[in-house]
């Protein structure tokens, strides 16, 4: 994770929520007395987002300090104390909602990832994310996937070649597209091809694609394709995968399962903040 | 909605996804030939996010034009054509993922809101959002709530006074907090008090809070409080409300039901993009 | 006040005045020896802007420290020492003009506000500002008004509804405009109506506007309108009010007097900076 | 004037005033029907700020067009139509306050400058501004001075050397400071020295300063100094100069009179905006 | 290339060179009459940077148009007309220096690259750049390398794994470092190892590094290593390579030659701008 | 140098090189153990860029400290230890390439400048730079010229008037252009005229230009022109000057020699970074 990008994200979030200032705190507190803020889990899950909370309080007030904190990746149960921060009450309250918004979302992603990882542990494959992330938060959401035991797919459109149905149609064939790509791209980069049937898999294999994605295939088809490919390319399963279907997909022998819902349909993990006097 | 803020959000999103450029398109297309991009609904729901798509394609390429588009708020079914855009294929593909990420998320919010609005239509109350929004996207998410027939709660901490348990504890009493706030705030601003029991409701009523929030009360308690308040303040129900519980809460006679999950736990609406030759 | 916005304002100001660097200091000082900078009032007034000076020196040089400083709101006389800062001479000189530009302007606003507040003290009303602020400095100027004992009107166009002559004409009637607004806005928001005569006041009253502005009315008219309204709405007097007319306007019984010149025609308070060797 | 800087200033100003959007217009206008906005002078003065208004409407809505407009520098009387713009009513109203805030301020500066220029016309000297400008608006304020017939002093600390009392004290002598500066600065740059008495003037003259500032001297002293200098340096009068004193100062024979109040204590010129149906 | 990044780079460059405006043009031109600007090559080389010139004039003035322009990659001779632009003279002059600074630098890079590509054409390998680019201009400089017929190495530290001497020392061994990397990175990413001797090459080969860099080896050593590796990894030669040594390095059979001086020691290509009346 | 601008430049450079993070370090280092980074010169030259390195490490990690460092302007030989930094290894490696890219470029400029200064030392003139700098890095490159013993020409187009061939042609004559400029510009500003022959020199002299540039004249012509001007204006030689021709140009008696290649064709000075365990 790059802290400079985190700084920008947090700054933007605080400006959005605080604008010209927290009118409630300004109005009702004569003194900016010290207090403690305790982050508490209220559900089972996996923690992600601690560096974001650090950065939030760092930007708000140099006098806020962290008294205790679990590391990201920690397992949470209802009642688990995630972190304790101390500082001027106005500054703690100013950051409360922003901190919770990040922490709940990122822990939600880590939790959902961890569940899928657990369901497929025996198969020795990787659960990976997609580019279906929340605009502006990709770095953090992909980090949360890692905290949940998942892995990352390519980060952006500049990262690796992924030839999809639209590209194939427009280029004429998988072969044509892969050959053109290979002549153009850096020698450090790989080429993935999205396939929908056996003919496409064979074509991708023949032109030596580094990665072959099996898109929206049935479990039976995937099993066949894995056997056909015989480790000559990395095999990625993709398409509307969830906790009910993932186990039988994993059993097909694919190397990678990519899951868009990890980041596009996040259920926030329930976390609360309690302010205590000191 | 302020288009200048939208511009910043979209720009950030495109930079995040495109970085130094879409290597796949650069590599495989010799020509930047014209194509059509059709956004298709693949599930039932309510559309939100069209101005974001406009802005995405406007920033990417002046030659992209919109041939047809539904307005936000439109009902969608599987197969509904949401919009058709035409322009150079590389530019359409460059915006595909970003457009879908926004459109699916915002339509997901509008859809979820519309469901709750429908469930409570007979009661003449308002479904409102909270500040539990995705950092950086609050303007858009609150817009999506409106497109689904909901209303907005305060936009940020500078917008209105909301005195919560932490404020009450730190200030000594609801009375003290409201009196201080009233002496400080602009005459255009209102004061809301979060209450957890009858004593607090009575205190908030006595000090003439504009809005009284009933936080995490049972349906019976809420019914009693509504009768107690007798329209002398706006009454807002809050706390872990979902599609199973919302109807009986609405029946208590509250004016407002605020629902955090509208924005903190969004299920993306399934929408796809098809590229066609022209 | 939100320190993150202050940071941006100060950064912009320093870049504007310093550009590639202070050529005079660079050229003539071989050493960056320590010195003291003393801010001195040269006229009677009220201080505002100290947090801006803090931020200026914080951004310029971590080695600059504040030895003594009056709090904003303090009364100044010619010769009052406002603050004493110590640090490397080049850094103190680099911030001199920017610090004075802010301090003189904001103290000018606080001073002018305090004069109007004093003139109307006996009437128990509020002197408020408007949106006629210097572009880019609204947060600071509204802060300075508070330091002078005044209050703030709405902060921006998103903050509250204010229905003016142009809106009424375009909408057909006050009644139509207020009804539309009430159906749309957050329940935390209020509605103000600008009126020019008794008929409009009665209409605004009938539709239960929260605030009624009496715009450019004569003192007699205002007295009548206050009696007509009988506390059923907050009453705001507006329009070319200055130190000569404010007292008789206050005597009409209005709750609020808004004064555009507080921020649109500021007379800088005379403050100087003296550099001393240490 | 650099349009790229103007863009940034205007964007910042619009974001400040509009935030998440103009709630009044959004609420009460179902249609965004076309209207005319007429800027009207309500006092005598000199116009400045037209390019800012252009930029405001350009950023807000591509459909807004200018039907007629006076050029900056034009003389205004009560009732003069400054400009007429046409476009969607919501967009015109969104820009109203920001446009007026700029136009009133900048025209106020141009008007005040023009008065001083007129008072001193017969003496063939230049009225110039200072760096006592509003933070963030320097480019525009210095432009307004030119529109009023004045000239600009240096733009920022990087622009030219100006050796003041603090520099002289810290460097030991005018001679030392000027010699050091001359050895360091670009050959395109000039050196000005601030003097308070005859000894300093003589020293500055001896070391061949390009410009000698007579700071806070009496009219008699200034007359003597001008005769002493005999055109061997440009002579600038400075220090608390206003419309009552400027004429006798001009008569001393100085080349330049710099006036801080041109920008630090601006009286907004009264200008209004009327919306008309089309 | 991503036009949004280009926009930022050009905006920054224009602000740097123009600041508050081009004082010369403002002073001497009463009219902003139309003129032509002709870019002329004054040396042999390869053109790169045309999209930057487009963007410069687009940002400066909507009235500037391109009458004729060579495409990037075109061969230039002394006297070749690169492009002809027409528009208001002040705007053309405002962009002159910035346009030339980009064009000369980028064409310098393309020219230097083309020379090395030509020298090694017979060997069927790729000339690639490094991360030794000018801070802030990496996207453009890597684009210029492609225009000269070269290829790009990884774009940034997030793009691909490159294990160098410092990493090996800190990790204990090449084997340990590669194994750790393989367990962590996205499946779309590759691993390159920098080697200095045969033992390291063998270790990198054994652990199946995708790319093996031969760093600062002699021509004889490189020949041996290429034979040792036998196409089981991509082989990259690196280290102080220039036009005198590149041919014999190419003859060793390596796949890739990376050349830092392509971007860290650029000789600007001589290009001039002539303004003509129209 | 203005540290606020430096901050922006460095931030941009780090974001460019680091993006979402250094994947190699993240992958292979379990611990972020402390290490030393030693900058070593590998060639003869003059150091420039130390404040940039400071800023890079300051932004990356608060725990990095400088153990030893030469000052800019220091002479370097192969093996000279330029600076030693200590801190967490991941942070040191994250800054390595960016630090070297700046240091090598700026030291390259300082070195080249110092060579020309040395060659012309006996003539008591100034070697100055031009505006032919790398877009975005002008402040740093002009600083590097000073570190090499050179001086700066004008910083940007707003800094001073420079009337070139295009201006003269468009204005009609040198006389017309200079007269217009003198009536418009601040009294602190100077006027330079570019001349190509004796007639132009005489005209520039007659209209009292402050500086006369002799552009692309032969050595003989320059000698004549210097004698003609007889110190009535500063004389600047310009046009394709390099280490072979500079000495005889200096002998002509000009005051200033401006050299574009100082910044437009920089040869990076060879500097390396060694990481050591602590």
Coordinates of N, CA, C and O in Angstrom, one line a residue, chain C residues 13-145:
Chain C
X13 N -2.1 30.6 -0.6 CA -1.7 32.0 -0.4 C -0.2 32.1 -0.4 O 0.4 33.0 -0.9
X14 N 0.5 31.1 0.2 CA 1.9 31.1 0.3 C 2.5 30.9 -1.1 O 3.5 31.6 -1.5
X15 N 2.0 30.0 -1.8 CA 2.5 29.8 -3.2 C 2.3 31.0 -4.0 O 3.2 31.4 -4.8
X16 N 1.2 31.7 -3.8 CA 1.0 33.0 -4.6 C 2.0 34.0 -4.3 O 2.5 34.7 -5.2
X17 N 2.4 34.2 -3.0 CA 3.3 35.2 -2.6 C 4.7 34.9 -2.7 O 5.6 35.7 -2.9
X18 N 5.1 33.6 -2.6 CA 6.5 33.2 -2.6 C 7.0 32.7 -3.9 O 8.2 32.8 -4.2
X19 N 6.1 32.1 -4.7 CA 6.5 31.5 -6.0 C 7.9 30.8 -5.8 O 8.0 30.0 -4.9
X20 N 8.8 31.0 -6.7 CA 10.0 30.2 -6.7 C 10.9 30.6 -5.5 O 12.0 30.0 -5.3
X21 N 10.5 31.6 -4.7 CA 11.3 31.9 -3.5 C 11.4 33.4 -3.3 O 11.3 34.2 -4.2
X22 N 11.7 33.8 -2.0 CA 11.9 35.2 -1.7 C 13.3 35.6 -2.1 O 14.3 35.4 -1.4
X23 N 13.4 36.3 -3.2 CA 14.7 36.6 -3.8 C 15.5 37.5 -2.9 O 16.7 37.4 -2.8
X24 N 14.8 38.4 -2.2 CA 15.5 39.4 -1.3 C 16.3 38.7 -0.2 O 17.5 38.8 0.0
X25 N 15.5 37.8 0.5 CA 16.2 37.1 1.6 C 17.3 36.2 1.1 O 18.3 36.1 1.7
X26 N 17.0 35.5 0.0 CA 18.0 34.5 -0.5 C 19.3 35.3 -0.8 O 20.4 34.7 -0.6
X27 N 19.1 36.5 -1.4 CA 20.3 37.2 -1.9 C 21.1 37.8 -0.7 O 22.3 37.8 -0.7
X28 N 20.4 38.3 0.3 CA 21.2 39.2 1.3 C 21.5 38.5 2.6 O 22.3 39.0 3.3
X29 N 20.9 37.3 2.9 CA 21.2 36.7 4.1 C 22.1 35.4 3.9 O 21.6 34.5 3.3
X30 N 23.3 35.5 4.3 CA 24.2 34.3 4.2 C 23.7 33.2 5.2 O 23.8 32.1 4.9
X31 N 23.4 33.7 6.4 CA 22.9 32.8 7.4 C 21.4 33.0 7.6 O 20.9 34.0 7.5
X32 N 20.8 31.9 8.1 CA 19.4 31.9 8.4 C 19.2 32.0 9.9 O 18.7 31.1 10.6
X33 N 19.8 33.1 10.5 CA 19.8 33.3 12.0 C 18.5 33.5 12.6 O 17.5 33.9 12.0
X34 N 18.3 33.1 13.8 CA 17.0 33.2 14.5 C 16.7 34.7 14.8 O 17.5 35.5 15.0
X35 N 15.4 35.0 14.8 CA 14.9 36.3 15.0 C 13.5 36.2 15.7 O 12.9 35.1 15.7
X36 N 13.0 37.3 16.2 CA 11.6 37.4 16.7 C 10.8 38.2 15.8 O 11.2 39.2 15.3
X37 N 9.5 37.8 15.6 CA 8.6 38.6 14.9 C 7.4 38.9 15.8 O 6.8 38.0 16.4
X38 N 7.2 40.2 16.0 CA 6.1 40.7 16.9 C 5.0 41.3 16.1 O 5.3 42.3 15.4
X39 N 3.8 40.8 16.3 CA 2.7 41.4 15.6 C 2.1 42.4 16.6 O 1.8 42.1 17.7
X40 N 2.0 43.7 16.1 CA 1.5 44.8 16.9 C 0.2 45.4 16.3 O 0.2 45.7 15.1
X41 N -0.8 45.6 17.2 CA -1.9 46.4 16.7 C -1.6 47.8 16.6 O -0.8 48.4 17.4
X42 N -2.1 48.5 15.6 CA -1.9 50.0 15.5 C -3.2 50.7 15.5 O -3.2 51.9 15.1
X43 N -4.3 50.1 15.9 CA -5.6 50.7 16.0 C -6.5 49.9 16.9 O -6.1 48.8 17.4
X44 N -7.6 50.5 17.3 CA -8.5 49.8 18.2 C -9.3 48.8 17.3 O -9.7 49.0 16.2
X45 N -9.6 47.6 17.9 CA -10.3 46.6 17.2 C -10.4 45.3 17.9 O -10.1 45.2 19.1
X46 N -10.9 44.3 17.2 CA -11.0 42.9 17.7 C -10.2 42.0 16.9 O -10.2 42.0 15.6
X47 N -9.4 41.1 17.5 CA -8.5 40.2 16.9 C -9.2 39.0 16.2 O -10.1 38.4 16.9
X48 N -8.9 38.7 15.0 CA -9.3 37.4 14.4 C -8.3 37.0 13.4 O -7.7 37.8 12.7
X49 N -8.0 35.7 13.3 CA -7.0 35.2 12.4 C -5.8 34.5 12.9 O -5.0 34.0 12.2
X50 N -5.8 34.3 14.2 CA -4.6 33.7 14.8 C -4.4 32.3 14.3 O -3.2 31.9 14.0
X51 N -5.4 31.4 14.2 CA -5.1 30.1 13.6 C -4.5 30.1 12.2 O -3.8 29.2 11.8
X52 N -4.8 31.2 11.5 CA -4.2 31.3 10.1 C -2.7 31.5 10.2 O -1.9 30.9 9.5
X53 N -2.4 32.4 11.2 CA -0.9 32.7 11.3 C -0.2 31.4 11.8 O 0.9 31.1 11.3
X54 N -0.8 30.7 12.7 CA -0.2 29.4 13.2 C 0.1 28.5 11.9 O 1.1 28.0 11.8
X55 N -0.9 28.4 11.1 CA -0.8 27.5 10.0 C 0.2 28.0 9.0 O 1.0 27.2 8.4
X56 N 0.3 29.3 8.8 CA 1.3 29.9 7.9 C 2.7 29.5 8.3 O 3.5 29.0 7.6
X57 N 3.0 29.7 9.6 CA 4.4 29.5 10.1 C 4.6 28.0 10.2 O 5.7 27.5 9.9
X58 N 3.6 27.2 10.5 CA 3.7 25.7 10.5 C 4.1 25.2 9.1 O 5.0 24.3 9.0
X59 N 3.5 25.8 8.1 CA 3.8 25.3 6.7 C 5.2 25.8 6.3 O 5.9 25.1 5.5
X60 N 5.6 26.9 6.7 CA 6.9 27.5 6.2 C 8.1 26.8 6.9 O 9.1 26.6 6.2
X61 N 8.0 26.5 8.1 CA 9.3 26.1 8.8 C 8.9 25.5 10.1 O 8.3 26.1 11.0
X62 N 9.3 24.2 10.3 CA 9.0 23.5 11.6 C 9.7 24.1 12.8 O 9.4 23.8 13.9
X63 N 10.8 24.9 12.5 CA 11.5 25.5 13.6 C 11.0 26.8 14.1 O 11.5 27.3 15.1
X64 N 9.9 27.3 13.5 CA 9.3 28.5 14.1 C 8.4 28.1 15.2 O 7.6 27.2 15.1
X65 N 8.5 28.8 16.3 CA 7.6 28.6 17.5 C 6.9 29.8 17.9 O 7.4 30.9 17.8
X66 N 5.8 29.7 18.6 CA 5.0 30.8 19.1 C 5.4 31.0 20.6 O 5.2 30.1 21.4
X67 N 5.9 32.2 20.9 CA 6.3 32.5 22.2 C 5.1 33.0 23.1 O 5.0 32.8 24.3
X68 N 4.2 33.7 22.4 CA 3.0 34.3 23.1 C 2.0 34.7 22.1 O 2.4 35.1 21.0
X69 N 0.7 34.6 22.4 CA -0.3 35.0 21.5 C -1.6 35.2 22.2 O -2.0 34.5 23.1
X70 N -2.3 36.3 21.8 CA -3.6 36.6 22.3 C -4.6 35.6 21.5 O -4.3 35.2 20.4
X71 N -5.7 35.3 22.2 CA -6.7 34.5 21.5 C -7.6 35.4 20.6 O -7.8 36.6 20.9
X72 N -8.2 34.8 19.6 CA -9.1 35.5 18.7 C -10.3 36.0 19.6 O -10.7 35.3 20.5
X73 N -10.7 37.2 19.2 CA -11.8 37.8 20.0 C -11.3 38.8 21.0 O -12.0 39.6 21.5
X74 N -10.0 38.8 21.2 CA -9.4 39.8 22.1 C -9.5 41.2 21.6 O -9.5 41.5 20.4
X75 N -9.7 42.1 22.5 CA -9.7 43.6 22.2 C -8.3 44.1 22.0 O -7.4 43.8 22.7
X76 N -8.2 44.9 20.9 CA -6.9 45.4 20.6 C -6.9 46.9 20.7 O -7.9 47.6 20.4
X77 N -5.8 47.5 21.1 CA -5.5 49.0 21.1 C -4.2 49.2 20.4 O -3.4 48.3 20.3
X78 N -4.0 50.4 20.0 CA -2.7 50.7 19.4 C -1.6 50.3 20.3 O -1.6 50.7 21.5
X79 N -0.7 49.5 19.9 CA 0.4 49.0 20.7 C 0.2 47.7 21.3 O 1.2 47.1 21.8
X80 N -1.0 47.1 21.3 CA -1.2 45.8 21.9 C -0.3 44.8 21.1 O -0.3 44.7 19.9
X81 N 0.5 44.0 21.9 CA 1.2 42.9 21.3 C 0.3 41.7 21.0 O -0.1 41.0 21.9
X82 N 0.1 41.4 19.8 CA -0.9 40.3 19.4 C -0.2 39.0 19.5 O -0.8 38.0 20.1
X83 N 1.0 38.9 19.1 CA 1.7 37.6 19.1 C 3.2 37.8 18.9 O 3.6 38.7 18.3
X84 N 4.0 36.9 19.5 CA 5.4 36.9 19.3 C 5.8 35.5 18.8 O 5.5 34.5 19.4
X85 N 6.5 35.5 17.6 CA 6.9 34.2 17.0 C 8.5 34.3 16.9 O 9.1 35.3 16.7
X86 N 9.1 33.1 17.1 CA 10.6 33.1 16.9 C 11.0 32.0 16.0 O 10.4 30.9 16.0
X87 N 12.0 32.3 15.2 CA 12.5 31.3 14.2 C 13.5 31.9 13.2 O 13.8 33.0 13.4
X88 N 13.9 31.1 12.3 CA 14.9 31.5 11.3 C 14.3 32.8 10.5 O 13.2 32.8 10.1
X89 N 15.2 33.7 10.4 CA 14.7 35.0 9.8 C 14.1 34.9 8.4 O 13.1 35.6 8.1
X90 N 14.7 34.1 7.6 CA 14.2 34.0 6.2 C 12.8 33.4 6.2 O 11.9 33.9 5.5
X91 N 12.5 32.5 7.1 CA 11.2 31.9 7.2 C 10.2 32.9 7.8 O 9.0 33.0 7.3
X92 N 10.6 33.7 8.8 CA 9.6 34.7 9.3 C 9.3 35.7 8.2 O 8.1 36.1 8.0
X93 N 10.3 36.2 7.5 CA 10.1 37.2 6.5 C 9.3 36.6 5.3 O 8.4 37.3 4.7
X94 N 9.4 35.3 5.0 CA 8.7 34.7 4.0 C 7.2 34.7 4.3 O 6.3 34.8 3.4
X95 N 6.8 34.6 5.5 CA 5.4 34.6 5.9 C 4.8 35.9 6.3 O 3.6 36.1 6.4
X96 N 5.7 37.0 6.4 CA 5.2 38.3 6.9 C 4.0 38.8 6.2 O 2.9 39.1 6.8
X97 N 4.1 39.0 4.9 CA 3.0 39.6 4.2 C 1.7 38.8 4.2 O 0.6 39.3 4.3
X98 N 1.9 37.5 4.0 CA 0.7 36.6 3.9 C 0.0 36.7 5.3 O -1.2 36.8 5.4
X99 N 0.8 36.6 6.4 CA 0.2 36.6 7.7 C -0.6 37.9 7.9 O -1.7 38.0 8.4
X100 N 0.1 39.0 7.6 CA -0.6 40.3 7.8 C -1.8 40.5 6.9 O -2.8 41.0 7.3
X101 N -1.7 40.0 5.7 CA -2.9 40.1 4.8 C -4.1 39.4 5.4 O -5.2 39.9 5.4
X102 N -3.9 38.2 6.0 CA -5.0 37.5 6.6 C -5.5 38.2 7.9 O -6.7 38.4 8.1
X103 N -4.5 38.5 8.7 CA -4.8 39.1 10.0 C -5.5 40.4 10.0 O -6.5 40.7 10.7
X104 N -5.1 41.2 9.0 CA -5.7 42.6 8.9 C -7.1 42.5 8.4 O -8.0 43.2 8.8
X105 N -7.3 41.6 7.4 CA -8.6 41.4 6.8 C -9.6 40.8 7.9 O -10.7 41.3 8.0
X106 N -9.2 39.7 8.5 CA -10.1 39.0 9.4 C -10.4 39.9 10.6 O -11.5 39.9 11.1
X107 N -9.3 40.5 11.1 CA -9.6 41.4 12.3 C -10.4 42.6 11.9 O -11.2 43.1 12.7
X108 N -10.3 43.1 10.7 CA -11.2 44.1 10.2 C -12.7 43.7 10.2 O -13.5 44.4 10.6
X109 N -12.9 42.5 9.8 CA -14.3 41.9 9.8 C -14.8 41.8 11.3 O -15.9 42.2 11.6
X110 N -13.9 41.2 12.1 CA -14.3 41.1 13.5 C -14.6 42.4 14.2 O -15.6 42.6 15.0
X111 N -13.8 43.4 13.8 CA -14.0 44.7 14.4 C -15.3 45.4 14.0 O -16.0 45.9 14.8
X112 N -15.5 45.3 12.7 CA -16.8 45.9 12.2 C -18.0 45.2 12.8 O -19.0 45.8 13.1
X113 N -17.9 43.9 12.9 CA -19.0 43.1 13.5 C -19.2 43.5 14.9 O -20.4 43.8 15.3
X114 N -18.2 43.6 15.7 CA -18.3 44.0 17.1 C -18.9 45.3 17.3 O -19.7 45.5 18.2
X115 N -18.6 46.2 16.4 CA -19.3 47.6 16.5 C -20.8 47.5 16.3 O -21.5 48.1 17.1
X116 N -21.2 46.7 15.3 CA -22.7 46.6 15.1 C -23.3 45.8 16.3 O -24.4 46.1 16.7
X117 N -22.6 44.8 16.8 CA -23.2 44.0 17.9 C -23.3 44.9 19.1 O -24.4 44.9 19.8
X118 N -22.3 45.8 19.3 CA -22.4 46.7 20.5 C -23.6 47.7 20.3 O -24.3 47.9 21.3
X119 N -23.7 48.2 19.1 CA -24.8 49.1 18.9 C -26.2 48.6 19.1 O -27.2 49.3 19.4
X120 N -26.3 47.2 19.0 CA -27.7 46.6 19.1 C -27.8 45.7 20.3 O -28.8 44.9 20.4
X121 N -26.8 45.8 21.2 CA -26.8 44.8 22.3 C -28.1 44.8 23.1 O -28.6 43.8 23.5
X122 N -28.7 46.0 23.3 CA -29.9 46.1 24.2 C -31.1 45.3 23.6 O -32.1 45.1 24.3
X123 N -31.1 45.0 22.3 CA -32.3 44.5 21.7 C -32.3 43.0 21.6 O -33.3 42.4 21.2
X124 N -31.2 42.3 22.1 CA -31.3 40.9 22.2 C -31.4 40.2 20.8 O -32.0 39.1 20.7
X125 N -31.0 40.7 19.8 CA -31.1 40.1 18.5 C -29.7 39.6 18.0 O -28.7 39.8 18.7
X126 N -29.6 39.0 16.8 CA -28.4 38.5 16.3 C -28.0 39.3 15.0 O -28.8 39.5 14.1
X127 N -26.7 39.7 15.0 CA -26.2 40.3 13.7 C -25.6 39.1 13.0 O -24.8 38.3 13.5
X128 N -26.0 38.9 11.7 CA -25.5 37.8 10.9 C -24.9 38.3 9.6 O -25.2 39.4 9.1
X129 N -24.0 37.4 9.1 CA -23.4 37.7 7.8 C -24.2 37.2 6.6 O -25.4 36.8 6.8
X130 N -23.6 37.3 5.5 CA -24.3 36.8 4.2 C -23.4 35.9 3.4 O -22.3 35.6 4.0
X131 N -23.7 35.6 2.2 CA -22.8 34.9 1.3 C -22.0 35.9 0.5 O -21.3 35.5 -0.4
X132 N -22.0 37.2 0.8 CA -21.3 38.2 0.1 C -19.8 38.2 0.6 O -19.3 39.2 1.1
X133 N -19.2 37.0 0.6 CA -17.8 36.9 1.1 C -16.8 36.9 0.0 O -17.2 36.8 -1.2
X134 N -15.5 37.0 0.4 CA -14.5 37.0 -0.6 C -14.4 35.5 -1.1 O -14.2 34.6 -0.3
X135 N -14.4 35.3 -2.5 CA -14.3 34.0 -3.0 C -13.1 33.2 -2.5 O -12.0 33.8 -2.6
X136 N -13.3 32.1 -1.9 CA -12.2 31.3 -1.4 C -11.9 31.4 0.1 O -11.3 30.6 0.7
X137 N -12.4 32.5 0.7 CA -12.2 32.7 2.1 C -13.4 32.7 3.0 O -13.4 33.2 4.1
X138 N -14.5 32.1 2.5 CA -15.7 32.1 3.2 C -15.6 31.5 4.6 O -16.1 32.1 5.6
X139 N -15.0 30.4 4.8 CA -14.9 29.8 6.1 C -14.2 30.7 7.1 O -14.7 30.9 8.2
X140 N -13.2 31.4 6.6 CA -12.4 32.3 7.5 C -13.2 33.5 7.8 O -13.2 34.0 8.9
X141 N -13.9 34.1 6.8 CA -14.6 35.3 7.0 C -15.8 35.1 7.9 O -16.2 35.9 8.8
X142 N -16.5 33.9 7.8 CA -17.6 33.6 8.7 C -17.1 33.4 10.1 O -17.8 33.7 11.1
X143 N -15.9 32.8 10.2 CA -15.3 32.6 11.5 C -15.0 34.0 12.1 O -15.3 34.2 13.3
X144 N -14.5 34.9 11.3 CA -14.2 36.3 11.9 C -15.5 37.0 12.4 O -15.4 37.7 13.4
X145 N -16.6 36.8 11.7 CA -17.8 37.3 12.1 C -18.2 36.8 13.5 O -18.6 37.6 14.4

